[in-house]
Each structure stands twice: as C-alpha cells, then as structure tokens.
C-alpha cells in the first residue's frame, strides 16, 4: 500500500483549540500510516503538534484582541507586508519540500480570512502542481456565523473552485453544518462528517476535585479566572476546587492568583486534564470544541460559560444545544460574576446527572480513514499526471 503524504496547515490565533484538534487528527493520520507534515503559524505551545509528525513552524502571529481585528507578532507589533511575504514564501517552500498527496487546510475558507495573504498563494501552487494533490478543508461542526454581506458567498466560491473535500468534524445527529452556514447547500465539493474529534478515553483520575475549572488557552478567560477565585474564597463548604488557567494567562496575574485561597489548587496547565475530568463532580469551562469533547468523553456534570466577546457565536450555539440535550448547564458570559458563578455551580451540582449520549467521538480516526478512502477513489477518477482538474463550472460532488 502506498504511503501517502499529508500536508496539514493550522493557524491558531487566540486559544489553542484549533491546534489541539488538528494535532489529534495528525496523530490519527500517523497511526493510519501517513507521512504527515504539520505547518503551524501561532505562538508555540509545548506538546503540540505532537510526536510522529514533521513540524514546520512559520514566524508566529496571533490576534491583536478578542475580536480578531488584526494580526500581531509575539511582541504585539502589527505585522507588515514584508512579514507576510516572508511567511508566505516559507509556507510555499514547505509545500514544495513535502510533495504531498493530500493537503488539509484547517478552518479556511470558512474562517481564517486574515491568512488569505499566504493561503491563496498556497492554493494557486496546489492547482499548478502536477500531479495535483487532493485539497480538503477541516472544519468544526458549529461555525462562527458571518454577518458581513458576501462573506458566505465568497467561502462557497473558493470551495467550489479549489477544494475537493469538506471534512466536518461533528456528528450529524448533534449538528449539521447548515445550522450555522446557511449556504451549505451550494457547496459542490463532497461534504462528509467525521464524528467529533475527541481524545481517547483517559485513565482514572489521580486526584479528585469537586469543582474543576478550566480556561482553555487562557487568553480569553480572565473573567472566569477572577470569578472562580472569588467564588472559591467565599464558598461556605469543604469543596476541593481546581483552577487550570491555561498557558496564556499573563505571569503576574497567575502569580497573584496562585496563593489566593487554601481550598483552591491553581495550575497553568495539566497534561492529565482529561483524566481529572473523570474524577470531578463538576467541570466548569467555556464551550470550546475540544473542552466539550473532553467533558463528553468523561461523562461528568458540566457548567458551560460560552465565550461571546467580539461577536463570537459558535460557543453559545454549542452550549445551548448541549443544555437542550441535558448534557450541560449554561451560564452566559454577561452573567458571569462571582455570585452568579457560585449560584450556577450550586444549580449544576444539584441537578440530575448528565443524560446518556451516543454522540460519535471517534472523529480523529475516522478523518484518517475518510482521507485515505477519498484519495483512492479521487485519484482513480482523475487519473495519473493530472494538474488542475476543476474550475468554477465544475459540479463534481
């Protein structure tokens, strides 16, 4: 069997969710026998993208604020055209060095419009390559809803002109892409659901906490951190609290928080987070894709505080859908205060245990299988020595 080469582009800007999901898929590709090159373009995060893959690190950029209004370097300086040209040339060279059979672009063109300066040249290079690699986009099941006119049409146009496959990392029994992308029916590339990309089941917890609060990467969770500390200080009980702030919380804020109260254990990061969930009475978190997958895998009670700054809608949609299924309690970000958090925690702990769910959590493994199967049938249909194989008039599905 041919050892396929996969080239996987992922850009994280604020949190680490995109990178974590892509890393799980990359690991599954390696397990399936692929040679994998992962190209990352955000702030370096220890442990990602993981062992077994070739990693290419572009000069890092991040978001200037929670509204994703601009790109800055790690010193907070806005990037200029020279910086963009540097990154774009590095990305193109990495693509040429890999000579992939399959290219996977995480989020784009549904998201990451800020990266068009390097992704559009990459797509042009893909179309000009012979034999041309299969091009797939890798997206979560619930998308950020676009309010600017023409954005969804632009997304569909790019997909229909250049992409062969849309990998939706979700269970259609929970959410289909048309719920948050109204023009899904206009997509002519194949759209396929992989299941949710969750980590494998974890071993039993080495420590047990009553309330386990996690803030993802930490860049967008300062109010959850401060409210947790205050709620733990004011709690009139003997609960064991754990707060995982995320690696991006500024050091001075972390140092102040660490000695806040004896009943509260504070960590910047825990590699065994998924394991800790299995022993927690209650998980308190934002409603990011990866954290929700971890909570669903663990089966513990969940209180979700969806991130909603800068017009973000994705986490709120996910949280409310989970609450409707009896799998979570929701506290809206606008209601997040120490008192509001304490009351929501009491409510969540006093409620029924989460309903049993049958959502597919094997999306990483299934993604690898789908890519192998689709590449085989796609390459047979296109034939050897092909270059660019479709344009705006191509209606393959």
CSV table of N, CA and C in Angstrom, one decimal, residues 1-4 29 32-34 102 367-377:
chain,number,residue,atom,x,y,z
A,1,UNK,N,0.8,-1.2,0.0
A,1,UNK,CA,0.0,0.0,0.0
A,1,UNK,C,0.9,1.3,0.0
A,2,UNK,N,0.5,2.2,-0.9
A,2,UNK,CA,1.3,3.4,-0.9
A,2,UNK,C,1.3,4.2,0.4
A,3,UNK,N,2.4,4.7,0.8
A,3,UNK,CA,2.5,5.5,2.0
A,3,UNK,C,2.2,7.0,1.6
A,4,UNK,N,1.0,7.4,1.9
A,4,UNK,CA,0.5,8.8,1.4
A,4,UNK,C,1.2,9.9,2.3
A,29,UNK,N,-3.6,10.3,11.6
A,29,UNK,CA,-3.1,10.1,10.3
A,29,UNK,C,-1.8,9.3,10.3
A,32,UNK,N,-2.5,5.8,11.0
A,32,UNK,CA,-3.0,5.1,9.8
A,32,UNK,C,-2.0,4.9,8.7
A,33,UNK,N,-0.8,5.3,9.0
A,33,UNK,CA,0.3,5.0,8.0
A,33,UNK,C,0.7,6.2,7.1
A,34,UNK,N,0.2,7.4,7.3
A,34,UNK,CA,0.5,8.6,6.6
A,34,UNK,C,1.9,9.1,7.0
A,102,UNK,N,-2.0,14.8,-0.3
A,102,UNK,CA,-3.2,15.4,0.3
A,102,UNK,C,-2.8,16.6,1.0
A,367,UNK,N,-11.4,10.5,10.4
A,367,UNK,CA,-10.8,11.5,9.5
A,367,UNK,C,-9.7,10.9,8.6
A,368,UNK,N,-8.8,10.1,9.3
A,368,UNK,CA,-7.8,9.4,8.5
A,368,UNK,C,-8.3,8.4,7.6
A,369,UNK,N,-9.3,7.7,8.0
A,369,UNK,CA,-9.9,6.7,7.1
A,369,UNK,C,-10.6,7.3,5.9
A,370,UNK,N,-11.3,8.4,6.2
A,370,UNK,CA,-12.0,9.1,5.1
A,370,UNK,C,-11.0,9.6,4.1
A,371,UNK,N,-9.9,10.2,4.5
A,371,UNK,CA,-8.9,10.8,3.6
A,371,UNK,C,-8.3,9.7,2.8
A,372,UNK,N,-8.0,8.6,3.4
A,372,UNK,CA,-7.4,7.5,2.6
A,372,UNK,C,-8.4,7.0,1.5
A,373,UNK,N,-9.6,6.8,2.0
A,373,UNK,CA,-10.6,6.3,1.0
A,373,UNK,C,-10.9,7.3,-0.1
A,374,UNK,N,-11.1,8.6,0.3
A,374,UNK,CA,-11.4,9.6,-0.8
A,374,UNK,C,-10.2,9.8,-1.7
A,375,UNK,N,-9.0,9.7,-1.2
A,375,UNK,CA,-7.8,9.9,-2.1
A,375,UNK,C,-7.8,8.7,-3.1
A,376,UNK,N,-8.1,7.5,-2.6
A,376,UNK,CA,-8.0,6.4,-3.6
A,376,UNK,C,-9.0,6.6,-4.7
A,377,UNK,N,-10.3,6.8,-4.3
A,377,UNK,CA,-11.3,7.0,-5.4
A,377,UNK,C,-11.1,8.2,-6.2
